[in-house]
Amino acid sequence: MGKTPVDLLIFDLDGTLIESKWDIAASVNLTLAELELPQRPLEEIFGFVGDGVKKLLRQAVGDNNPDRFDEALRVFRGHYLAHCLDRTRFYPGIERALQHFARANKAVATNKSIEFTNVILKGLGAQHFQFVVGGDNGFGLKPEPGMLLHIMDRLQASPDRTVLVGDSTNDINGGHNAGIRVCAVGYGMGNRERMTACRPDWFIERPEELMEIFE
């Protein structure tokens, strides 16, 4: 089998391009501590990641404290902006893959707030990407297709030559809702069984495998 031709690779951010869960979890617990709410185990916070900051903090703050939510958002913003590059890095192999596809258009579509996204990409390598859309840019959150359709429109890419790379059911369902194929990654934060059930078009264990599949 030959390689699949692509003009546009759209990447999820957390759990796909970057290992960010440690900084997110630390900032959530700093926020809970400042609000004098009980801190949460790291593994529990990891499970909250992927649906955007509002849902992340709503789950962390808990249903018993809805009146603290706006305060939590404000406090978290300060902590996370200060700490979002403490331990966050591209996954091993990501930079090599991005350089390999230097001639293809590459974009980021993340449910993460664009403010945090821009700070992290500026610190790690924003030059790799022609376009970046975050969860608060007004196109909805994955699995809604809005941000993916917007990126394809802006970069004038056809659905049959566009692939979304992601680590969650939101990515797989979002890609299929946008009419594009999806390559799921097994090294991120997503639940493998749930991802498999969403029937991604490809499933890889290492970023370098992108170079074997696409051209």
JSON list of N, CA, C and O in Angstrom, two decimals, residues 105-156:
[
{"chain": "A", "resi": 105, "resn": "ASN", "atom": "N", "xyz": [0.45, 22.02, 4.65]},
{"chain": "A", "resi": 105, "resn": "ASN", "atom": "CA", "xyz": [-0.13, 22.93, 5.63]},
{"chain": "A", "resi": 105, "resn": "ASN", "atom": "C", "xyz": [-0.40, 22.18, 6.93]},
{"chain": "A", "resi": 105, "resn": "ASN", "atom": "O", "xyz": [-0.84, 21.02, 6.90]},
{"chain": "A", "resi": 106, "resn": "LYS", "atom": "N", "xyz": [-0.13, 22.84, 8.04]},
{"chain": "A", "resi": 106, "resn": "LYS", "atom": "CA", "xyz": [-0.38, 22.24, 9.34]},
{"chain": "A", "resi": 106, "resn": "LYS", "atom": "C", "xyz": [-1.11, 23.26, 10.21]},
{"chain": "A", "resi": 106, "resn": "LYS", "atom": "O", "xyz": [-0.80, 24.45, 10.18]},
{"chain": "A", "resi": 107, "resn": "ALA", "atom": "N", "xyz": [-2.09, 22.77, 10.96]},
{"chain": "A", "resi": 107, "resn": "ALA", "atom": "CA", "xyz": [-2.88, 23.65, 11.81]},
{"chain": "A", "resi": 107, "resn": "ALA", "atom": "C", "xyz": [-3.13, 22.97, 13.15]},
{"chain": "A", "resi": 107, "resn": "ALA", "atom": "O", "xyz": [-2.95, 21.75, 13.29]},
{"chain": "A", "resi": 108, "resn": "VAL", "atom": "N", "xyz": [-3.52, 23.76, 14.13]},
{"chain": "A", "resi": 108, "resn": "VAL", "atom": "CA", "xyz": [-3.90, 23.25, 15.45]},
{"chain": "A", "resi": 108, "resn": "VAL", "atom": "C", "xyz": [-5.36, 23.58, 15.68]},
{"chain": "A", "resi": 108, "resn": "VAL", "atom": "O", "xyz": [-5.79, 24.73, 15.48]},
{"chain": "A", "resi": 109, "resn": "ALA", "atom": "N", "xyz": [-6.13, 22.57, 16.10]},
{"chain": "A", "resi": 109, "resn": "ALA", "atom": "CA", "xyz": [-7.53, 22.76, 16.47]},
{"chain": "A", "resi": 109, "resn": "ALA", "atom": "C", "xyz": [-7.71, 22.17, 17.87]},
{"chain": "A", "resi": 109, "resn": "ALA", "atom": "O", "xyz": [-7.67, 20.95, 18.04]},
{"chain": "A", "resi": 110, "resn": "THR", "atom": "N", "xyz": [-7.86, 23.03, 18.86]},
{"chain": "A", "resi": 110, "resn": "THR", "atom": "CA", "xyz": [-7.90, 22.57, 20.24]},
{"chain": "A", "resi": 110, "resn": "THR", "atom": "C", "xyz": [-9.08, 23.17, 20.98]},
{"chain": "A", "resi": 110, "resn": "THR", "atom": "O", "xyz": [-9.48, 24.31, 20.73]},
{"chain": "A", "resi": 111, "resn": "ASN", "atom": "N", "xyz": [-9.65, 22.40, 21.90]},
{"chain": "A", "resi": 111, "resn": "ASN", "atom": "CA", "xyz": [-10.69, 22.91, 22.79]},
{"chain": "A", "resi": 111, "resn": "ASN", "atom": "C", "xyz": [-10.11, 23.81, 23.88]},
{"chain": "A", "resi": 111, "resn": "ASN", "atom": "O", "xyz": [-10.85, 24.43, 24.64]},
{"chain": "A", "resi": 112, "resn": "LYS", "atom": "N", "xyz": [-8.79, 23.87, 23.96]},
{"chain": "A", "resi": 112, "resn": "LYS", "atom": "CA", "xyz": [-8.11, 24.72, 24.95]},
{"chain": "A", "resi": 112, "resn": "LYS", "atom": "C", "xyz": [-8.32, 26.20, 24.58]},
{"chain": "A", "resi": 112, "resn": "LYS", "atom": "O", "xyz": [-8.45, 26.55, 23.41]},
{"chain": "A", "resi": 113, "resn": "SER", "atom": "N", "xyz": [-8.32, 27.07, 25.57]},
{"chain": "A", "resi": 113, "resn": "SER", "atom": "CA", "xyz": [-8.44, 28.51, 25.30]},
{"chain": "A", "resi": 113, "resn": "SER", "atom": "C", "xyz": [-7.28, 28.97, 24.42]},
{"chain": "A", "resi": 113, "resn": "SER", "atom": "O", "xyz": [-6.14, 28.54, 24.60]},
{"chain": "A", "resi": 114, "resn": "ILE", "atom": "N", "xyz": [-7.58, 29.87, 23.49]},
{"chain": "A", "resi": 114, "resn": "ILE", "atom": "CA", "xyz": [-6.55, 30.33, 22.56]},
{"chain": "A", "resi": 114, "resn": "ILE", "atom": "C", "xyz": [-5.42, 31.06, 23.29]},
{"chain": "A", "resi": 114, "resn": "ILE", "atom": "O", "xyz": [-4.26, 31.00, 22.86]},
{"chain": "A", "resi": 115, "resn": "GLU", "atom": "N", "xyz": [-5.73, 31.72, 24.39]},
{"chain": "A", "resi": 115, "resn": "GLU", "atom": "CA", "xyz": [-4.70, 32.44, 25.13]},
{"chain": "A", "resi": 115, "resn": "GLU", "atom": "C", "xyz": [-3.60, 31.50, 25.60]},
{"chain": "A", "resi": 115, "resn": "GLU", "atom": "O", "xyz": [-2.41, 31.74, 25.39]},
{"chain": "A", "resi": 116, "resn": "PHE", "atom": "N", "xyz": [-4.00, 30.40, 26.23]},
{"chain": "A", "resi": 116, "resn": "PHE", "atom": "CA", "xyz": [-3.02, 29.41, 26.71]},
{"chain": "A", "resi": 116, "resn": "PHE", "atom": "C", "xyz": [-2.32, 28.75, 25.52]},
{"chain": "A", "resi": 116, "resn": "PHE", "atom": "O", "xyz": [-1.11, 28.50, 25.55]},
{"chain": "A", "resi": 117, "resn": "THR", "atom": "N", "xyz": [-3.09, 28.43, 24.49]},
{"chain": "A", "resi": 117, "resn": "THR", "atom": "CA", "xyz": [-2.55, 27.75, 23.31]},
{"chain": "A", "resi": 117, "resn": "THR", "atom": "C", "xyz": [-1.43, 28.57, 22.68]},
{"chain": "A", "resi": 117, "resn": "THR", "atom": "O", "xyz": [-0.37, 28.03, 22.35]},
{"chain": "A", "resi": 118, "resn": "ASN", "atom": "N", "xyz": [-1.67, 29.87, 22.52]},
{"chain": "A", "resi": 118, "resn": "ASN", "atom": "CA", "xyz": [-0.68, 30.72, 21.89]},
{"chain": "A", "resi": 118, "resn": "ASN", "atom": "C", "xyz": [0.60, 30.82, 22.71]},
{"chain": "A", "resi": 118, "resn": "ASN", "atom": "O", "xyz": [1.71, 30.82, 22.16]},
{"chain": "A", "resi": 119, "resn": "VAL", "atom": "N", "xyz": [0.46, 30.93, 24.03]},
{"chain": "A", "resi": 119, "resn": "VAL", "atom": "CA", "xyz": [1.64, 31.00, 24.90]},
{"chain": "A", "resi": 119, "resn": "VAL", "atom": "C", "xyz": [2.48, 29.73, 24.78]},
{"chain": "A", "resi": 119, "resn": "VAL", "atom": "O", "xyz": [3.71, 29.77, 24.64]},
{"chain": "A", "resi": 120, "resn": "ILE", "atom": "N", "xyz": [1.80, 28.57, 24.80]},
{"chain": "A", "resi": 120, "resn": "ILE", "atom": "CA", "xyz": [2.51, 27.29, 24.74]},
{"chain": "A", "resi": 120, "resn": "ILE", "atom": "C", "xyz": [3.19, 27.11, 23.38]},
{"chain": "A", "resi": 120, "resn": "ILE", "atom": "O", "xyz": [4.37, 26.73, 23.30]},
{"chain": "A", "resi": 121, "resn": "LEU", "atom": "N", "xyz": [2.47, 27.38, 22.30]},
{"chain": "A", "resi": 121, "resn": "LEU", "atom": "CA", "xyz": [3.07, 27.20, 20.98]},
{"chain": "A", "resi": 121, "resn": "LEU", "atom": "C", "xyz": [4.21, 28.18, 20.74]},
{"chain": "A", "resi": 121, "resn": "LEU", "atom": "O", "xyz": [5.21, 27.82, 20.12]},
{"chain": "A", "resi": 122, "resn": "LYS", "atom": "N", "xyz": [4.07, 29.39, 21.25]},
{"chain": "A", "resi": 122, "resn": "LYS", "atom": "CA", "xyz": [5.17, 30.35, 21.12]},
{"chain": "A", "resi": 122, "resn": "LYS", "atom": "C", "xyz": [6.41, 29.82, 21.83]},
{"chain": "A", "resi": 122, "resn": "LYS", "atom": "O", "xyz": [7.54, 29.98, 21.36]},
{"chain": "A", "resi": 123, "resn": "GLY", "atom": "N", "xyz": [6.21, 29.16, 22.96]},
{"chain": "A", "resi": 123, "resn": "GLY", "atom": "CA", "xyz": [7.34, 28.62, 23.72]},
{"chain": "A", "resi": 123, "resn": "GLY", "atom": "C", "xyz": [7.95, 27.37, 23.10]},
{"chain": "A", "resi": 123, "resn": "GLY", "atom": "O", "xyz": [9.15, 27.13, 23.26]},
{"chain": "A", "resi": 124, "resn": "LEU", "atom": "N", "xyz": [7.15, 26.59, 22.38]},
{"chain": "A", "resi": 124, "resn": "LEU", "atom": "CA", "xyz": [7.62, 25.30, 21.88]},
{"chain": "A", "resi": 124, "resn": "LEU", "atom": "C", "xyz": [7.90, 25.27, 20.38]},
{"chain": "A", "resi": 124, "resn": "LEU", "atom": "O", "xyz": [8.73, 24.48, 19.92]},
{"chain": "A", "resi": 125, "resn": "GLY", "atom": "N", "xyz": [7.17, 26.08, 19.59]},
{"chain": "A", "resi": 125, "resn": "GLY", "atom": "CA", "xyz": [7.41, 26.02, 18.14]},
{"chain": "A", "resi": 125, "resn": "GLY", "atom": "C", "xyz": [6.22, 26.41, 17.29]},
{"chain": "A", "resi": 125, "resn": "GLY", "atom": "O", "xyz": [5.72, 25.60, 16.51]},
{"chain": "A", "resi": 126, "resn": "ALA", "atom": "N", "xyz": [5.74, 27.65, 17.44]},
{"chain": "A", "resi": 126, "resn": "ALA", "atom": "CA", "xyz": [4.58, 28.11, 16.68]},
{"chain": "A", "resi": 126, "resn": "ALA", "atom": "C", "xyz": [4.85, 28.17, 15.18]},
{"chain": "A", "resi": 126, "resn": "ALA", "atom": "O", "xyz": [3.91, 28.15, 14.37]},
{"chain": "A", "resi": 127, "resn": "GLN", "atom": "N", "xyz": [6.13, 28.22, 14.80]},
{"chain": "A", "resi": 127, "resn": "GLN", "atom": "CA", "xyz": [6.46, 28.40, 13.38]},
{"chain": "A", "resi": 127, "resn": "GLN", "atom": "C", "xyz": [6.04, 27.21, 12.52]},
{"chain": "A", "resi": 127, "resn": "GLN", "atom": "O", "xyz": [5.97, 27.32, 11.30]},
{"chain": "A", "resi": 128, "resn": "HIS", "atom": "N", "xyz": [5.74, 26.09, 13.15]},
{"chain": "A", "resi": 128, "resn": "HIS", "atom": "CA", "xyz": [5.35, 24.89, 12.38]},
{"chain": "A", "resi": 128, "resn": "HIS", "atom": "C", "xyz": [3.94, 25.01, 11.80]},
{"chain": "A", "resi": 128, "resn": "HIS", "atom": "O", "xyz": [3.58, 24.23, 10.91]},
{"chain": "A", "resi": 129, "resn": "PHE", "atom": "N", "xyz": [3.13, 25.94, 12.34]},
{"chain": "A", "resi": 129, "resn": "PHE", "atom": "CA", "xyz": [1.69, 25.91, 12.04]},
{"chain": "A", "resi": 129, "resn": "PHE", "atom": "C", "xyz": [1.24, 27.17, 11.30]},
{"chain": "A", "resi": 129, "resn": "PHE", "atom": "O", "xyz": [1.57, 28.28, 11.68]},
{"chain": "A", "resi": 130, "resn": "GLN", "atom": "N", "xyz": [0.46, 26.94, 10.26]},
{"chain": "A", "resi": 130, "resn": "GLN", "atom": "CA", "xyz": [-0.06, 28.06, 9.46]},
{"chain": "A", "resi": 130, "resn": "GLN", "atom": "C", "xyz": [-1.29, 28.70, 10.11]},
{"chain": "A", "resi": 130, "resn": "GLN", "atom": "O", "xyz": [-1.61, 29.85, 9.84]},
{"chain": "A", "resi": 131, "resn": "PHE", "atom": "N", "xyz": [-1.98, 27.94, 10.96]},
{"chain": "A", "resi": 131, "resn": "PHE", "atom": "CA", "xyz": [-3.23, 28.44, 11.52]},
{"chain": "A", "resi": 131, "resn": "PHE", "atom": "C", "xyz": [-3.52, 27.72, 12.82]},
{"chain": "A", "resi": 131, "resn": "PHE", "atom": "O", "xyz": [-3.25, 26.52, 12.95]},
{"chain": "A", "resi": 132, "resn": "VAL", "atom": "N", "xyz": [-4.07, 28.45, 13.78]},
{"chain": "A", "resi": 132, "resn": "VAL", "atom": "CA", "xyz": [-4.38, 27.88, 15.10]},
{"chain": "A", "resi": 132, "resn": "VAL", "atom": "C", "xyz": [-5.76, 28.37, 15.52]},
{"chain": "A", "resi": 132, "resn": "VAL", "atom": "O", "xyz": [-6.06, 29.56, 15.47]},
{"chain": "A", "resi": 133, "resn": "VAL", "atom": "N", "xyz": [-6.61, 27.43, 15.96]},
{"chain": "A", "resi": 133, "resn": "VAL", "atom": "CA", "xyz": [-7.94, 27.78, 16.46]},
{"chain": "A", "resi": 133, "resn": "VAL", "atom": "C", "xyz": [-8.11, 27.15, 17.85]},
{"chain": "A", "resi": 133, "resn": "VAL", "atom": "O", "xyz": [-7.79, 25.97, 18.06]},
{"chain": "A", "resi": 134, "resn": "GLY", "atom": "N", "xyz": [-8.61, 27.96, 18.79]},
{"chain": "A", "resi": 134, "resn": "GLY", "atom": "CA", "xyz": [-8.85, 27.50, 20.15]},
{"chain": "A", "resi": 134, "resn": "GLY", "atom": "C", "xyz": [-10.33, 27.39, 20.46]},
{"chain": "A", "resi": 134, "resn": "GLY", "atom": "O", "xyz": [-11.18, 27.80, 19.66]},
{"chain": "A", "resi": 135, "resn": "GLY", "atom": "N", "xyz": [-10.61, 26.87, 21.64]},
{"chain": "A", "resi": 135, "resn": "GLY", "atom": "CA", "xyz": [-11.99, 26.58, 22.01]},
{"chain": "A", "resi": 135, "resn": "GLY", "atom": "C", "xyz": [-12.86, 27.80, 22.23]},
{"chain": "A", "resi": 135, "resn": "GLY", "atom": "O", "xyz": [-14.09, 27.69, 22.23]},
{"chain": "A", "resi": 136, "resn": "ASP", "atom": "N", "xyz": [-12.24, 28.96, 22.44]},
{"chain": "A", "resi": 136, "resn": "ASP", "atom": "CA", "xyz": [-13.03, 30.17, 22.66]},
{"chain": "A", "resi": 136, "resn": "ASP", "atom": "C", "xyz": [-12.94, 31.14, 21.48]},
{"chain": "A", "resi": 136, "resn": "ASP", "atom": "O", "xyz": [-13.19, 32.33, 21.63]},
{"chain": "A", "resi": 137, "resn": "ASN", "atom": "N", "xyz": [-12.63, 30.62, 20.30]},
{"chain": "A", "resi": 137, "resn": "ASN", "atom": "CA", "xyz": [-12.58, 31.47, 19.10]},
{"chain": "A", "resi": 137, "resn": "ASN", "atom": "C", "xyz": [-13.93, 31.60, 18.41]},
{"chain": "A", "resi": 137, "resn": "ASN", "atom": "O", "xyz": [-14.04, 32.27, 17.38]},
{"chain": "A", "resi": 138, "resn": "GLY", "atom": "N", "xyz": [-14.96, 30.95, 18.95]},
{"chain": "A", "resi": 138, "resn": "GLY", "atom": "CA", "xyz": [-16.31, 31.14, 18.44]},
{"chain": "A", "resi": 138, "resn": "GLY", "atom": "C", "xyz": [-16.79, 30.12, 17.44]},
{"chain": "A", "resi": 138, "resn": "GLY", "atom": "O", "xyz": [-17.86, 30.30, 16.83]},
{"chain": "A", "resi": 139, "resn": "PHE", "atom": "N", "xyz": [-16.04, 29.02, 17.27]},
{"chain": "A", "resi": 139, "resn": "PHE", "atom": "CA", "xyz": [-16.45, 27.99, 16.30]},
{"chain": "A", "resi": 139, "resn": "PHE", "atom": "C", "xyz": [-16.96, 26.72, 16.97]},
{"chain": "A", "resi": 139, "resn": "PHE", "atom": "O", "xyz": [-17.12, 25.70, 16.32]},
{"chain": "A", "resi": 140, "resn": "GLY", "atom": "N", "xyz": [-17.20, 26.79, 18.27]},
{"chain": "A", "resi": 140, "resn": "GLY", "atom": "CA", "xyz": [-17.66, 25.62, 19.01]},
{"chain": "A", "resi": 140, "resn": "GLY", "atom": "C", "xyz": [-16.50, 24.73, 19.41]},
{"chain": "A", "resi": 140, "resn": "GLY", "atom": "O", "xyz": [-15.35, 24.96, 19.03]},
{"chain": "A", "resi": 141, "resn": "LEU", "atom": "N", "xyz": [-16.80, 23.72, 20.24]},
{"chain": "A", "resi": 141, "resn": "LEU", "atom": "CA", "xyz": [-15.81, 22.77, 20.70]},
{"chain": "A", "resi": 141, "resn": "LEU", "atom": "C", "xyz": [-15.96, 21.46, 19.96]},
{"chain": "A", "resi": 141, "resn": "LEU", "atom": "O", "xyz": [-17.08, 21.04, 19.64]},
{"chain": "A", "resi": 142, "resn": "LYS", "atom": "N", "xyz": [-14.84, 20.80, 19.65]},
{"chain": "A", "resi": 142, "resn": "LYS", "atom": "CA", "xyz": [-14.94, 19.44, 19.12]},
{"chain": "A", "resi": 142, "resn": "LYS", "atom": "C", "xyz": [-15.70, 18.60, 20.16]},
{"chain": "A", "resi": 142, "resn": "LYS", "atom": "O", "xyz": [-15.47, 18.77, 21.34]},
{"chain": "A", "resi": 143, "resn": "PRO", "atom": "N", "xyz": [-16.62, 17.72, 19.79]},
{"chain": "A", "resi": 143, "resn": "PRO", "atom": "CA", "xyz": [-16.81, 17.12, 18.46]},
{"chain": "A", "resi": 143, "resn": "PRO", "atom": "C", "xyz": [-17.63, 17.93, 17.45]},
{"chain": "A", "resi": 143, "resn": "PRO", "atom": "O", "xyz": [-17.92, 17.43, 16.38]},
{"chain": "A", "resi": 144, "resn": "GLU", "atom": "N", "xyz": [-18.04, 19.16, 17.81]},
{"chain": "A", "resi": 144, "resn": "GLU", "atom": "CA", "xyz": [-18.64, 19.99, 16.77]},
{"chain": "A", "resi": 144, "resn": "GLU", "atom": "C", "xyz": [-17.59, 20.23, 15.67]},
{"chain": "A", "resi": 144, "resn": "GLU", "atom": "O", "xyz": [-16.40, 20.38, 15.97]},
{"chain": "A", "resi": 145, "resn": "PRO", "atom": "N", "xyz": [-18.02, 20.29, 14.42]},
{"chain": "A", "resi": 145, "resn": "PRO", "atom": "CA", "xyz": [-17.05, 20.38, 13.32]},
{"chain": "A", "resi": 145, "resn": "PRO", "atom": "C", "xyz": [-16.59, 21.81, 13.01]},
{"chain": "A", "resi": 145, "resn": "PRO", "atom": "O", "xyz": [-15.71, 21.99, 12.16]},
{"chain": "A", "resi": 146, "resn": "GLY", "atom": "N", "xyz": [-17.15, 22.82, 13.67]},
{"chain": "A", "resi": 146, "resn": "GLY", "atom": "CA", "xyz": [-16.96, 24.21, 13.26]},
{"chain": "A", "resi": 146, "resn": "GLY", "atom": "C", "xyz": [-15.52, 24.65, 13.09]},
{"chain": "A", "resi": 146, "resn": "GLY", "atom": "O", "xyz": [-15.16, 25.25, 12.06]},
{"chain": "A", "resi": 147, "resn": "MET", "atom": "N", "xyz": [-14.65, 24.35, 14.09]},
{"chain": "A", "resi": 147, "resn": "MET", "atom": "CA", "xyz": [-13.28, 24.85, 13.99]},
{"chain": "A", "resi": 147, "resn": "MET", "atom": "C", "xyz": [-12.52, 24.14, 12.87]},
{"chain": "A", "resi": 147, "resn": "MET", "atom": "O", "xyz": [-11.67, 24.73, 12.21]},
{"chain": "A", "resi": 148, "resn": "LEU", "atom": "N", "xyz": [-12.86, 22.88, 12.63]},
{"chain": "A", "resi": 148, "resn": "LEU", "atom": "CA", "xyz": [-12.19, 22.12, 11.57]},
{"chain": "A", "resi": 148, "resn": "LEU", "atom": "C", "xyz": [-12.60, 22.65, 10.20]},
{"chain": "A", "resi": 148, "resn": "LEU", "atom": "O", "xyz": [-11.76, 22.82, 9.30]},
{"chain": "A", "resi": 149, "resn": "LEU", "atom": "N", "xyz": [-13.89, 22.92, 10.04]},
{"chain": "A", "resi": 149, "resn": "LEU", "atom": "CA", "xyz": [-14.39, 23.47, 8.77]},
{"chain": "A", "resi": 149, "resn": "LEU", "atom": "C", "xyz": [-13.79, 24.85, 8.52]},
{"chain": "A", "resi": 149, "resn": "LEU", "atom": "O", "xyz": [-13.44, 25.19, 7.38]},
{"chain": "A", "resi": 150, "resn": "HIS", "atom": "N", "xyz": [-13.65, 25.64, 9.58]},
{"chain": "A", "resi": 150, "resn": "HIS", "atom": "CA", "xyz": [-13.08, 26.98, 9.45]},
{"chain": "A", "resi": 150, "resn": "HIS", "atom": "C", "xyz": [-11.62, 26.90, 8.98]},
{"chain": "A", "resi": 150, "resn": "HIS", "atom": "O", "xyz": [-11.19, 27.66, 8.10]},
{"chain": "A", "resi": 151, "resn": "ILE", "atom": "N", "xyz": [-10.85, 25.98, 9.57]},
{"chain": "A", "resi": 151, "resn": "ILE", "atom": "CA", "xyz": [-9.45, 25.82, 9.17]},
{"chain": "A", "resi": 151, "resn": "ILE", "atom": "C", "xyz": [-9.35, 25.40, 7.71]},
{"chain": "A", "resi": 151, "resn": "ILE", "atom": "O", "xyz": [-8.55, 25.96, 6.94]},
{"chain": "A", "resi": 152, "resn": "MET", "atom": "N", "xyz": [-10.17, 24.43, 7.30]},
{"chain": "A", "resi": 152, "resn": "MET", "atom": "CA", "xyz": [-10.12, 23.98, 5.90]},
{"chain": "A", "resi": 152, "resn": "MET", "atom": "C", "xyz": [-10.48, 25.12, 4.95]},
{"chain": "A", "resi": 152, "resn": "MET", "atom": "O", "xyz": [-9.88, 25.26, 3.88]},
{"chain": "A", "resi": 153, "resn": "ASP", "atom": "N", "xyz": [-11.45, 25.92, 5.35]},
{"chain": "A", "resi": 153, "resn": "ASP", "atom": "CA", "xyz": [-11.86, 27.05, 4.53]},
{"chain": "A", "resi": 153, "resn": "ASP", "atom": "C", "xyz": [-10.72, 28.07, 4.41]},
{"chain": "A", "resi": 153, "resn": "ASP", "atom": "O", "xyz": [-10.39, 28.54, 3.31]},
{"chain": "A", "resi": 154, "resn": "ARG", "atom": "N", "xyz": [-10.09, 28.40, 5.53]},
{"chain": "A", "resi": 154, "resn": "ARG", "atom": "CA", "xyz": [-9.03, 29.40, 5.53]},
{"chain": "A", "resi": 154, "resn": "ARG", "atom": "C", "xyz": [-7.80, 28.94, 4.73]},
{"chain": "A", "resi": 154, "resn": "ARG", "atom": "O", "xyz": [-7.14, 29.73, 4.07]},
{"chain": "A", "resi": 155, "resn": "LEU", "atom": "N", "xyz": [-7.51, 27.65, 4.83]},
{"chain": "A", "resi": 155, "resn": "LEU", "atom": "CA", "xyz": [-6.32, 27.13, 4.15]},
{"chain": "A", "resi": 155, "resn": "LEU", "atom": "C", "xyz": [-6.65, 26.48, 2.81]},
{"chain": "A", "resi": 155, "resn": "LEU", "atom": "O", "xyz": [-5.79, 25.89, 2.16]},
{"chain": "A", "resi": 156, "resn": "GLN", "atom": "N", "xyz": [-7.93, 26.59, 2.41]},
{"chain": "A", "resi": 156, "resn": "GLN", "atom": "CA", "xyz": [-8.39, 26.12, 1.10]},
{"chain": "A", "resi": 156, "resn": "GLN", "atom": "C", "xyz": [-7.99, 24.67, 0.84]},
{"chain": "A", "resi": 156, "resn": "GLN", "atom": "O", "xyz": [-7.42, 24.33, -0.21]}
]
